[in-house]
mmCIF file of C-alpha atoms in Angstrom:
data_model
loop_
_atom_site.group_PDB
_atom_site.id
_atom_site.type_symbol
_atom_site.label_atom_id
_atom_site.label_comp_id
_atom_site.label_asym_id
_atom_site.label_seq_id
_atom_site.Cartn_x
_atom_site.Cartn_y
_atom_site.Cartn_z
ATOM 1 C CA UNK A 1 18.152 1.592 12.100
ATOM 2 C CA UNK A 2 16.944 3.915 9.605
ATOM 3 C CA UNK A 3 20.082 6.148 10.633
ATOM 4 C CA UNK A 4 22.559 3.195 10.556
ATOM 5 C CA UNK A 5 21.431 2.129 7.411
ATOM 6 C CA UNK A 6 22.346 5.369 5.598
ATOM 7 C CA UNK A 7 25.567 5.233 7.893
ATOM 8 C CA UNK A 8 26.635 1.956 6.417
ATOM 9 C CA UNK A 9 25.849 2.649 2.960
ATOM 10 C CA UNK A 10 27.966 5.536 3.094
ATOM 11 C CA UNK A 11 30.756 3.859 4.893
ATOM 12 C CA UNK A 12 30.322 1.029 1.923
ATOM 13 C CA UNK A 13 31.370 3.480 -0.255
ATOM 14 C CA UNK A 14 27.678 4.905 -1.426
ATOM 15 C CA UNK A 15 28.419 8.297 -3.037
ATOM 16 C CA UNK A 16 25.967 11.065 -2.515
ATOM 17 C CA UNK A 17 22.817 10.972 -0.789
ATOM 18 C CA UNK A 18 21.150 7.252 -0.143
ATOM 19 C CA UNK A 19 18.349 6.353 -2.395
ATOM 20 C CA UNK A 20 15.061 5.840 -0.425
ATOM 21 C CA UNK A 21 14.133 2.711 -2.369
ATOM 22 C CA UNK A 22 17.386 1.387 -1.003
ATOM 23 C CA UNK A 23 17.067 2.547 2.752
ATOM 24 C CA UNK A 24 13.413 0.767 2.247
ATOM 25 C CA UNK A 25 15.033 -2.617 1.014
ATOM 26 C CA UNK A 26 17.417 -2.798 3.446
ATOM 27 C CA UNK A 27 14.996 -1.898 6.363
ATOM 28 C CA UNK A 28 12.180 -4.419 4.829
ATOM 29 C CA UNK A 29 9.394 -1.902 5.029
ATOM 30 C CA UNK A 30 7.383 0.081 2.425
ATOM 31 C CA UNK A 31 8.873 3.051 0.574
ATOM 32 C CA UNK A 32 5.737 4.749 1.998
ATOM 33 C CA UNK A 33 6.878 4.015 5.548
ATOM 34 C CA UNK A 34 10.380 4.584 4.517
ATOM 35 C CA UNK A 35 9.376 8.065 3.477
ATOM 36 C CA UNK A 36 7.094 8.638 6.493
ATOM 37 C CA UNK A 37 10.408 7.836 8.793
ATOM 38 C CA UNK A 38 12.156 10.224 6.909
ATOM 39 C CA UNK A 39 9.833 13.326 7.354
ATOM 40 C CA UNK A 40 9.823 12.738 10.970
ATOM 41 C CA UNK A 41 13.938 12.149 10.937
ATOM 42 C CA UNK A 42 14.241 15.431 8.883
ATOM 43 C CA UNK A 43 11.824 17.425 11.692
ATOM 44 C CA UNK A 44 14.104 16.080 14.420
ATOM 45 C CA UNK A 45 17.319 17.382 12.500
ATOM 46 C CA UNK A 46 18.963 14.005 11.998
ATOM 47 C CA UNK A 47 18.955 13.514 8.185
ATOM 48 C CA UNK A 48 18.590 15.683 5.060
ATOM 49 C CA UNK A 49 16.404 14.798 2.289
ATOM 50 C CA UNK A 50 17.079 15.560 -1.535
ATOM 51 C CA UNK A 51 13.833 14.675 -3.158
ATOM 52 C CA UNK A 52 14.180 12.190 -5.988
ATOM 53 C CA UNK A 53 17.988 11.632 -4.736
ATOM 54 C CA UNK A 54 17.962 10.348 -1.217
ATOM 55 C CA UNK A 55 19.134 11.208 2.357
ATOM 56 C CA UNK A 56 22.051 12.103 4.029
ATOM 57 C CA UNK A 57 22.938 12.153 7.837
ATOM 58 C CA UNK A 58 23.294 15.553 9.559
ATOM 59 C CA UNK A 59 26.220 15.910 12.242
ATOM 60 C CA UNK A 60 23.349 14.926 14.747
ATOM 61 C CA UNK A 61 21.863 11.918 12.948
ATOM 62 C CA UNK A 62 25.745 10.612 12.326
ATOM 63 C CA UNK A 63 26.425 10.408 16.028
ATOM 64 C CA UNK A 64 23.365 8.714 17.013
ATOM 65 C CA UNK A 65 24.556 6.056 14.397
ATOM 66 C CA UNK A 66 27.832 5.634 15.202
ATOM 67 C CA UNK A 67 27.016 5.245 18.695
ATOM 68 C CA UNK A 68 24.587 2.442 17.950
ATOM 69 C CA UNK A 69 27.005 1.236 15.300
ATOM 70 C CA UNK A 70 29.702 0.890 17.796
ATOM 71 C CA UNK A 71 27.602 -0.948 20.290
ATOM 72 C CA UNK A 72 26.640 -3.505 17.840
ATOM 73 C CA UNK A 73 30.130 -4.015 16.499
ATOM 74 C CA UNK A 74 31.705 -4.286 20.239
ATOM 75 C CA UNK A 75 28.929 -7.419 20.696
ATOM 76 C CA UNK A 76 29.939 -8.687 17.608
ATOM 77 C CA UNK A 77 33.688 -8.995 18.501
ATOM 78 C CA UNK A 78 33.063 -10.070 21.629
ATOM 79 C CA UNK A 79 30.600 -13.040 20.282
ATOM 80 C CA UNK A 80 33.174 -13.933 17.777
ATOM 81 C CA UNK A 81 36.195 -13.387 19.614
ATOM 82 C CA UNK A 82 35.473 -14.358 23.371
ATOM 83 C CA UNK A 83 32.668 -17.169 22.328
ATOM 84 C CA UNK A 84 34.087 -18.361 18.942
ATOM 85 C CA UNK A 85 30.586 -17.339 17.220
ATOM 86 C CA UNK A 86 31.284 -17.194 13.339
ATOM 87 C CA UNK A 87 31.616 -13.418 12.280
ATOM 88 C CA UNK A 88 27.980 -13.299 10.372
ATOM 89 C CA UNK A 89 26.326 -15.266 13.090
ATOM 90 C CA UNK A 90 27.888 -12.940 15.783
ATOM 91 C CA UNK A 91 26.771 -9.590 14.000
ATOM 92 C CA UNK A 92 23.216 -11.004 13.693
ATOM 93 C CA UNK A 93 23.113 -11.496 17.378
ATOM 94 C CA UNK A 94 24.990 -8.236 18.193
ATOM 95 C CA UNK A 95 22.324 -6.538 16.347
ATOM 96 C CA UNK A 96 19.691 -7.605 19.172
ATOM 97 C CA UNK A 97 22.067 -6.077 21.908
ATOM 98 C CA UNK A 98 22.805 -2.801 20.182
ATOM 99 C CA UNK A 99 19.821 -0.704 20.994
ATOM 100 C CA UNK A 100 19.427 -2.005 24.902
ATOM 101 C CA UNK A 101 23.017 -1.565 25.738
ATOM 102 C CA UNK A 102 23.906 1.317 28.297
ATOM 103 C CA UNK A 103 26.781 3.632 27.608
ATOM 104 C CA UNK A 104 28.612 2.432 30.651
ATOM 105 C CA UNK A 105 28.289 -1.355 29.556
ATOM 106 C CA UNK A 106 29.719 -0.448 26.321
ATOM 107 C CA UNK A 107 32.787 1.207 27.823
ATOM 108 C CA UNK A 108 33.134 -1.521 30.000
ATOM 109 C CA UNK A 109 32.815 -4.027 27.000
ATOM 110 C CA UNK A 110 35.285 -1.992 24.833
ATOM 111 C CA UNK A 111 37.974 -2.026 27.934
ATOM 112 C CA UNK A 112 37.674 -5.945 27.962
ATOM 113 C CA UNK A 113 38.529 -5.750 24.321
ATOM 114 C CA UNK A 114 40.958 -3.618 24.553
ATOM 115 C CA UNK A 115 39.373 -0.606 23.014
ATOM 116 C CA UNK A 116 39.293 -2.345 19.301
ATOM 117 C CA UNK A 117 39.190 -0.293 16.549
ATOM 118 C CA UNK A 118 37.789 -3.115 13.990
ATOM 119 C CA UNK A 119 35.078 -5.524 14.038
ATOM 120 C CA UNK A 120 35.398 -9.487 13.255
ATOM 121 C CA UNK A 121 35.272 -8.813 9.655
ATOM 122 C CA UNK A 122 37.338 -5.639 9.565
ATOM 123 C CA UNK A 123 34.393 -2.891 9.512
ATOM 124 C CA UNK A 124 35.445 0.299 11.798
ATOM 125 C CA UNK A 125 34.342 0.692 15.110
ATOM 126 C CA UNK A 126 33.337 4.215 16.120
ATOM 127 C CA UNK A 127 34.940 6.131 19.071
ATOM 128 C CA UNK A 128 33.011 6.690 22.374
ATOM 129 C CA UNK A 129 30.271 9.090 22.048
ATOM 130 C CA UNK A 130 29.923 8.646 18.288
ATOM 131 C CA UNK A 131 33.127 10.848 17.595
ATOM 132 C CA UNK A 132 35.042 10.151 14.655
ATOM 133 C CA UNK A 133 38.290 8.442 16.022
ATOM 134 C CA UNK A 134 41.598 10.905 15.042
ATOM 135 C CA UNK A 135 45.135 10.556 15.118
ATOM 136 C CA UNK A 136 47.051 8.135 13.002
ATOM 137 C CA UNK A 137 45.057 5.640 10.863
ATOM 138 C CA UNK A 138 45.515 2.013 11.631
ATOM 139 C CA UNK A 139 47.476 -0.118 9.392
ATOM 140 C CA UNK A 140 48.231 -3.587 9.371
ATOM 141 C CA UNK A 141 51.157 -5.892 9.746
ATOM 142 C CA UNK A 142 51.436 -6.281 6.554
ATOM 143 C CA UNK A 143 52.242 -2.464 5.959
ATOM 144 C CA UNK A 144 54.629 -1.666 8.916
ATOM 145 C CA UNK A 145 58.321 -0.915 8.963
ATOM 146 C CA UNK A 146 60.514 -3.607 10.324
ATOM 147 C CA UNK A 147 62.202 -1.848 14.177
ATOM 148 C CA UNK A 148 58.647 -0.318 15.530
ATOM 149 C CA UNK A 149 56.587 -1.258 18.513
ATOM 150 C CA UNK A 150 52.816 -0.914 17.575
ATOM 151 C CA UNK A 151 49.411 -1.828 19.435
ATOM 152 C CA UNK A 152 47.174 -4.226 17.987
ATOM 153 C CA UNK A 153 43.755 -2.307 17.189
ATOM 154 C CA UNK A 154 41.776 -5.499 15.756
ATOM 155 C CA UNK A 155 41.904 -9.034 14.533
ATOM 156 C CA UNK A 156 40.100 -10.295 11.537
ATOM 157 C CA UNK A 157 40.006 -13.311 9.353
ATOM 158 C CA UNK A 158 38.449 -16.960 9.582
ATOM 159 C CA UNK A 159 38.258 -18.737 13.128
ATOM 160 C CA UNK A 160 41.589 -20.476 12.511
ATOM 161 C CA UNK A 161 43.311 -17.581 12.014
ATOM 162 C CA UNK A 162 42.180 -15.674 14.493
ATOM 163 C CA UNK A 163 42.748 -18.716 17.024
ATOM 164 C CA UNK A 164 46.339 -18.921 15.872
ATOM 165 C CA UNK A 165 47.010 -15.473 16.764
ATOM 166 C CA UNK A 166 45.066 -15.876 20.177
ATOM 167 C CA UNK A 167 47.258 -18.343 21.072
ATOM 168 C CA UNK A 168 50.288 -16.608 20.373
ATOM 169 C CA UNK A 169 49.151 -13.412 22.499
ATOM 170 C CA UNK A 170 48.342 -11.126 19.619
ATOM 171 C CA UNK A 171 44.711 -9.905 20.627
ATOM 172 C CA UNK A 172 43.157 -6.282 20.679
ATOM 173 C CA UNK A 173 45.443 -3.890 23.242
ATOM 174 C CA UNK A 174 48.779 -5.870 23.254
ATOM 175 C CA UNK A 175 51.863 -3.869 22.201
ATOM 176 C CA UNK A 176 54.084 -6.333 20.071
ATOM 177 C CA UNK A 177 57.528 -5.679 18.283
ATOM 178 C CA UNK A 178 58.347 -6.334 14.614
ATOM 179 C CA UNK A 179 62.133 -6.771 14.555
ATOM 180 C CA UNK A 180 62.385 -7.918 11.016
ATOM 181 C CA UNK A 181 60.203 -8.135 7.646
ATOM 182 C CA UNK A 182 61.372 -10.808 5.122
ATOM 183 C CA UNK A 183 61.205 -10.284 1.609
ATOM 184 C CA UNK A 184 57.949 -12.441 1.028
ATOM 185 C CA UNK A 185 56.324 -9.919 3.116
ATOM 186 C CA UNK A 186 56.254 -11.753 6.319
ATOM 187 C CA UNK A 187 57.287 -10.688 9.615
ATOM 188 C CA UNK A 188 58.768 -11.291 12.525
ATOM 189 C CA UNK A 189 56.821 -10.567 15.715
ATOM 190 C CA UNK A 190 57.837 -10.195 19.625
ATOM 191 C CA UNK A 191 54.547 -10.587 21.467
ATOM 192 C CA UNK A 192 53.515 -11.461 25.137
ATOM 193 C CA UNK A 193 54.179 -15.141 24.280
ATOM 194 C CA UNK A 194 57.818 -14.780 22.456
ATOM 195 C CA UNK A 195 58.541 -14.823 18.917
ATOM 196 C CA UNK A 196 56.641 -15.945 16.092
ATOM 197 C CA UNK A 197 57.110 -15.612 12.067
ATOM 198 C CA UNK A 198 53.556 -14.632 10.621
ATOM 199 C CA UNK A 199 52.919 -14.750 6.855
ATOM 200 C CA UNK A 200 52.125 -11.832 5.006
ATOM 201 C CA UNK A 201 48.354 -13.060 4.544
ATOM 202 C CA UNK A 202 48.153 -13.558 8.381
ATOM 203 C CA UNK A 203 50.103 -10.608 9.293
ATOM 204 C CA UNK A 204 47.470 -8.585 7.059
ATOM 205 C CA UNK A 205 44.581 -9.584 9.332
ATOM 206 C CA UNK A 206 46.165 -7.791 12.433
ATOM 207 C CA UNK A 207 45.163 -4.228 12.599
ATOM 208 C CA UNK A 208 47.806 -1.995 14.422
ATOM 209 C CA UNK A 209 48.494 1.749 15.628
ATOM 210 C CA UNK A 210 51.697 3.079 16.443
ATOM 211 C CA UNK A 211 51.853 2.849 20.128
#
């Protein structure tokens, strides 16, 4: 939890070392306890600590944090997408599963969901083994060019939007074509269920990669 707290702070745009008071607050522990944990993690080579500034993850610490975050966000997406649980509640439940999920279960869960790259609220799902995903960065359908084919890597938005897209077959893992884009930014999409027009706002909820 200490490592993932630091990873999420950096992911959210915190620049430089993450202050120990911030870590303690997020973990709901005292600053003394947070400092004791930090010393142990420094000794194990998982973090670097700068007095009066805070902590950063070492490469080894980042791998562990990413593995845990991957499992949590896969479960969060499963609960939201397959069970219809609101994203915030899904993430809270997923927190209970992140530490007890074997690697082979996480792999099967990822396969079931179409190897997604985003959780229900658009946060990145790290790749297997805690490595940083390589290749072309994902874009949304609101950012692509007409005439291409794209693989869906994530669907975000409220329940109504995600349900609509699911009914149209636009879910993680499917390949869709975008033959035309309107002047208003909306796009015509050809997916498993046929043709559908998406407004720009809805298109912005669908993350894709060039297939």
